Amino acid sequence: MNDMTKIERALEMKDMKISAKNVQVYYGDTHAIKDVSVEIEDKTVTAFIGPSGCGKSTFLRCLNRMNDTIDICRVEGDILLDGEDIYDKRVDPVQLRAKVGMVFQKPNPFPKSIYDNIAYGPRIHGLARNKAELDEIVEKSLRRGAIWDEVKDRLHAPGTGLSGGQQQRLCIARAVATEPEVLLMDEPCSALDPIATAQVEELIDELRQSYSVVIVTHSMQQAARVSQKTAFFHLGNLVEYDDTTKIFTNPEDPRTESYITGRIG
Amino acid sequence: MSAFWLLMIILALAAVGFILGRSRAISSVQGDRRQLHSLPNYYGFNVAMLAFVPAVLVLGAWVIIQPMMISSQVSTHIPAALYEDAGQLNLIMSDVKRVAEGLDVAIAQGVMTADEVSQLDTETTDVRAVLGNVGVALGSDVDPSVLKAAQEMRAKTTSGNLFMTIVVLIAAAAGFVMAFMQTHGDFRARNAVEGGVKALLIAAASIAILTTIGIVLSLIFNTISFFGMFPASDFLFGLTWSPEGRGGSEHLGILPLLWGTIYISIVALLVAVPIGLFAAVYLSEYASRTTRAFAKPLLEVLAGIPTIVYGLFALTVVGPLLVNFFGADGLGWMQGARSVMTAGLVMGIMLIPFVSSLSDDIINAVPQAMRDGSYGLGATQSETVKQVVLPAALPGIVGAILLAASRAIGETMIVVMGAGAAARLDLNPFEAMTTVTAKIVSQLTGDSDFASPEALVAFALGMTLFLLTLGLNVLALYIVRKYREQYE
Amino acid sequence: MSDASLQNGPEMGAPTTKSSILQLDQRTKKRNAAEARFRAYGIAAIAVGLVFLVVLISSIIFKGVGAFQQSFITLDVELLESKLDKSGERDIEKIKKVTTFGYSPLIENALKAAMEEAGIENPFAKGKDLRKMLSSGAAADLRRFVIANPDRIGDTVQFRLLASSRVDGYLKGRVTRESLARDKNLTPVHLDVVDQLKDAGVVAKSFNLGFITGADASESRPEQAGIGVSMLGSLYMMLVVLACALPIGVAASIYLEEFAPQNWITDLIEVNISNLAAVPSIVFGILGLAVFIQFAHLPQSAPLVGGLVLTLMTLPTIIISTRASLKSVPPSIREAALGVGASKMQTVFHHVLPLAMPGILTGTIIGLAQALGETAPLLLIGMVGYIASNYPGGIIEGFMSPNSAMPAQIYEWAKRADPAYYERAWGGIIILLVFLMTMNIIAIILRRRFERRW
């Protein structure tokens, strides 16, 4: 490694957005996440990869306390967002989730119009003072979701009437509309066809300008295409976490290598 | 021979047929059962089935049709001078039947021989006294033409029964012989028997259709004869209900009854829908597993309590309680214990579990992904329920409310006991009013005979009720079905 | 909205104010308050529902238990030969000729004697007034005893005779001196006597077996009315329902679930069944009246007719639950049977039906419970006007001769003017609910015991 690259790397060093230390998650008696520590950078796409049931989605859902909605789930350890513990007693998960938005595996537009789908978050969080502002937020969000051109003529048509890829981009736009700082994406492309997947991946790359994006994915190619950092989970453990290029070209852990080369999965 | 003994004979024939058919099948393959197409029992059942079923069908049809045909034939012989309308003819015909039955009893007790009976004459014998002696009491002396008709009825019944016996026995024997001749090792007995069983299953399934047809026909015929005596427009648009008035002064307008029905239903729904809906939301979205396991069955107990209990509850508990507050000693709005409020309140209590368990099912059908989407955006639970879950479940909930409304409209005991008997077009909910169902009961349990408009109006009311609830049900079931398809 | 205005807006994704998640902002506090309110509404709704249940159950119990207790007056009655058998021949026919009027003086004498013994002054000039404390059926009880035991004539026998319903009501707190002011059946003076008799132990309340086993009585003798006969009427009706609804319901469900082709006729039947399940019960009463009574001339008020009407009413319920339990048998069972060469019919009857049986029975019991409590259709086929005062003679008579049924009997009592009958009606409800509860518990046990998770 020469000096030049060192300088480049130093320039690329960014703020830590989320830092998790010694996180343990239990589902009833099952120990689902075992002692995971990870630092997630701002304005970066971080990918979580690993075989099914390895805990990557569970860990992702800890980052905005979505696991609170499951009765039997218990989280231990510290997860800091900008240095503040999100599991602190004083934290209202509702306020947290406004900052840490989430996009789900299956597109889940509400059975409302496209406009109302986007406006839902801003409305509940009171982000718009009047109708004009709300209109503005909706348009901006749809543009950010790269779907504005496709739906601008039918904002009041039901969101459920869109195609799968459009629905997912609508859901991303919906998540963006609350002005989050972090976007969590739980296998956002697994229910989409290749063309829609390409569109969403392109969108994720653009979102990196403004947000810290964490994406759980099944597909290693996708992780390689969209992410700068990659974490490999296996059986509830974080096996390896490093730059994406490093993970895919020169993994340190033999398990990572086996997974990437298709021997476990 | 009576139908009962005929039935016994056919049964015996079928039993014999089973044994013979079975053994014939076995002997046709020299006792090697493996050569048979079907198990030996199937051959037996096949013979029994063919001997029994056609004969019983003939027997059943005959038993139902013969009395109708005979009485219509005999009634043509009743002199027209004796009656003015169909209702009187009916009364005379029931006298004829009674005399005919009495004569049968007399023969059975050995008071008279069959010949004596057929030569009986009102001139020479006091028929009423004779029948009174054998224990058949008649309301009046027997008219000669009635006696003649009764004798004719007896004669026709006797010959009809003879024919019936012959025809039924021929049918049974023919079926027996045919099936018995068929019986051979290659005969597909199992398929034949299963075909028969399947026909039986179809018959059972079509009973549901027959019930509906029965309901519709009995309502239609009686409604038509009601409209023959009473103008339909007065019934449908009349503002007064007072059947007590005789002759031309009677008013049978349905509007006050419909108003009472709808008013009480609205009060009931105002009680049941908010409570039921909030209970359902709490149980499905908030309650812990233990709370749910405890509260849900308890609420559903309310649904298992018979309506008569609610009726008595309205009459003796809720009514007097309301009178304490709103009666003469309190606000002075209420005259007696029976009122729209009494019935509506109690009916509302009854409907709470109905609304809550239907809505609970529907809310649970909303996919979890919807809720996750909303939580992921930072919505609170109540915001999620109000702005995502309930709007998504709305069609289903509307369907549930329509079903509850149809229940409320058709409810009888609570309104009979809690709402009062006076038909009124009034807005005061503490006034006694009456409903369609309550009037059906009072018109059909009174002393008036079935042929009078006062009784027949009940069928027209029933028709209205049936159409109203059917419309609501069809609409509700359609909405709920569409709703479920959306999320499947 | 133009792109120009867009650029003037705050930059997206880079919130201008960094807020700490450790501090609740004003809006979140408000939203959390709304959340708490909403939650409270839910709890309130459930609480209101449960309060209704508690009020309902407790008023049933408070108002109904009285019916299981009855006031009796214990008297030593001298069965005078001079009154009951003047000839002294003990000829049963002659003894039968003595009507209840002949027995009344005996009771009167016994009551006077009992009062004298207890040192109670008789305030009444006429013996008739004194007798008002006893049920008018008491003399009939006495007569029945004498006819059954003619040899006891001349002896002094101890009888527990029913007190009149007003006396009973006084002991239960229903009748007060004020309420008797407008009552011609009893005067406050009687109550003074009753108080003293109670102290002397002549009048006492005890368990009322007659209410459970007895027959209905006329309107003026609520103390004698019992629910036994109508219970039997209900039993016969349930037998009819069970015998008709179970086989027809199961057969119909098997056809619809296993054999029916997907066509419009099947659709029609299915829509029909779900609609029939929601048709008001009174409409079934109209059907029963028109078809079974007017058209088929079956006897009015007979349990057979009631049973048939209730069969038609419960059939949809049974069909719906039976189909659900047939559906819950996994297709793999059917495939396994078909795979070894069983015919479709054999598959259904040998494998699917036995596996679905517990569910079918549970549904049937619940349907029966629903039918047992149903009143409205019975009103129209004449089961309410009928006074069920005699037990049916035999089984055929039990089905064919007029009778009442439990809910109809309760309604009949609730209609009567005497408030003593309200107590009977609530008592009847307790018995009815005990039956319903038992049936539901059996259904729950069946479900727990045999429920199979595939």
mmCIF file of C-alpha atoms in Angstrom, chain A residues 17 81-82 84-86 88 90-92 94-96 99 123-126 135-136 139-141 143-144 176 179-181 210-211, chain C residues 1-3 5-29 31-32 35:
data_model
loop_
_atom_site.group_PDB
_atom_site.id
_atom_site.type_symbol
_atom_site.label_atom_id
_atom_site.label_comp_id
_atom_site.label_asym_id
_atom_site.label_seq_id
_atom_site.Cartn_x
_atom_site.Cartn_y
_atom_site.Cartn_z
ATOM 1 C CA LYS A 17 -23.477 7.368 11.957
ATOM 2 C CA LEU A 81 -27.054 6.896 16.743
ATOM 3 C CA ASP A 82 -24.872 9.994 16.549
ATOM 4 C CA GLU A 84 -26.968 8.614 21.571
ATOM 5 C CA ASP A 85 -28.182 5.248 22.786
ATOM 6 C CA ILE A 86 -31.328 4.389 20.883
ATOM 7 C CA ASP A 88 -32.233 4.530 26.216
ATOM 8 C CA ARG A 90 -35.979 8.279 27.282
ATOM 9 C CA VAL A 91 -36.040 7.476 23.589
ATOM 10 C CA ASP A 92 -39.412 7.258 21.921
ATOM 11 C CA VAL A 94 -41.610 6.762 17.154
ATOM 12 C CA GLN A 95 -39.217 9.713 17.088
ATOM 13 C CA LEU A 96 -36.311 7.381 16.371
ATOM 14 C CA LYS A 99 -34.756 9.523 11.749
ATOM 15 C CA ARG A 123 -48.374 14.436 8.092
ATOM 16 C CA ILE A 124 -47.868 12.333 11.219
ATOM 17 C CA HIS A 125 -44.598 14.059 11.984
ATOM 18 C CA GLY A 126 -46.005 17.478 11.210
ATOM 19 C CA ASP A 135 -47.222 19.209 -2.151
ATOM 20 C CA GLU A 136 -43.624 20.271 -2.340
ATOM 21 C CA GLU A 139 -42.908 16.027 -5.272
ATOM 22 C CA LYS A 140 -39.383 16.158 -3.904
ATOM 23 C CA SER A 141 -39.702 12.751 -2.357
ATOM 24 C CA ARG A 143 -38.219 12.786 -7.488
ATOM 25 C CA ARG A 144 -35.764 11.370 -4.988
ATOM 26 C CA VAL A 176 -37.411 9.540 2.258
ATOM 27 C CA GLU A 179 -36.317 13.295 6.042
ATOM 28 C CA PRO A 180 -34.533 10.446 7.768
ATOM 29 C CA GLU A 181 -30.797 10.363 8.412
ATOM 30 C CA SER A 210 -27.593 12.303 1.345
ATOM 31 C CA TYR A 211 -28.077 9.369 3.660
ATOM 32 C CA MET C 1 -44.836 23.229 -8.990
ATOM 33 C CA SER C 2 -41.695 23.955 -10.939
ATOM 34 C CA ASP C 3 -38.196 22.727 -10.574
ATOM 35 C CA SER C 5 -39.194 26.419 -6.621
ATOM 36 C CA LEU C 6 -37.830 23.025 -5.723
ATOM 37 C CA GLN C 7 -34.319 24.305 -5.488
ATOM 38 C CA ASN C 8 -35.394 27.031 -3.127
ATOM 39 C CA GLY C 9 -36.706 24.582 -0.591
ATOM 40 C CA PRO C 10 -34.640 23.176 2.251
ATOM 41 C CA GLU C 11 -32.192 20.616 1.081
ATOM 42 C CA MET C 12 -33.526 17.152 1.334
ATOM 43 C CA GLY C 13 -31.888 14.527 3.441
ATOM 44 C CA ALA C 14 -29.793 17.021 5.319
ATOM 45 C CA PRO C 15 -31.969 18.126 8.173
ATOM 46 C CA THR C 16 -31.265 21.713 9.059
ATOM 47 C CA THR C 17 -31.685 21.150 12.763
ATOM 48 C CA LYS C 18 -30.016 18.226 14.399
ATOM 49 C CA SER C 19 -32.306 17.097 17.172
ATOM 50 C CA SER C 20 -31.402 14.687 19.881
ATOM 51 C CA ILE C 21 -33.453 11.547 20.095
ATOM 52 C CA LEU C 22 -33.029 11.602 23.841
ATOM 53 C CA GLN C 23 -35.358 14.574 24.138
ATOM 54 C CA LEU C 24 -39.009 14.299 23.271
ATOM 55 C CA ASP C 25 -40.105 17.135 21.093
ATOM 56 C CA GLN C 26 -43.430 18.842 21.664
ATOM 57 C CA ARG C 27 -45.122 17.071 18.826
ATOM 58 C CA THR C 28 -44.088 13.617 19.946
ATOM 59 C CA LYS C 29 -45.452 14.331 23.392
ATOM 60 C CA ARG C 31 -48.768 12.218 19.691
ATOM 61 C CA ASN C 32 -48.008 10.009 22.635
ATOM 62 C CA GLU C 35 -51.797 7.249 21.650
#
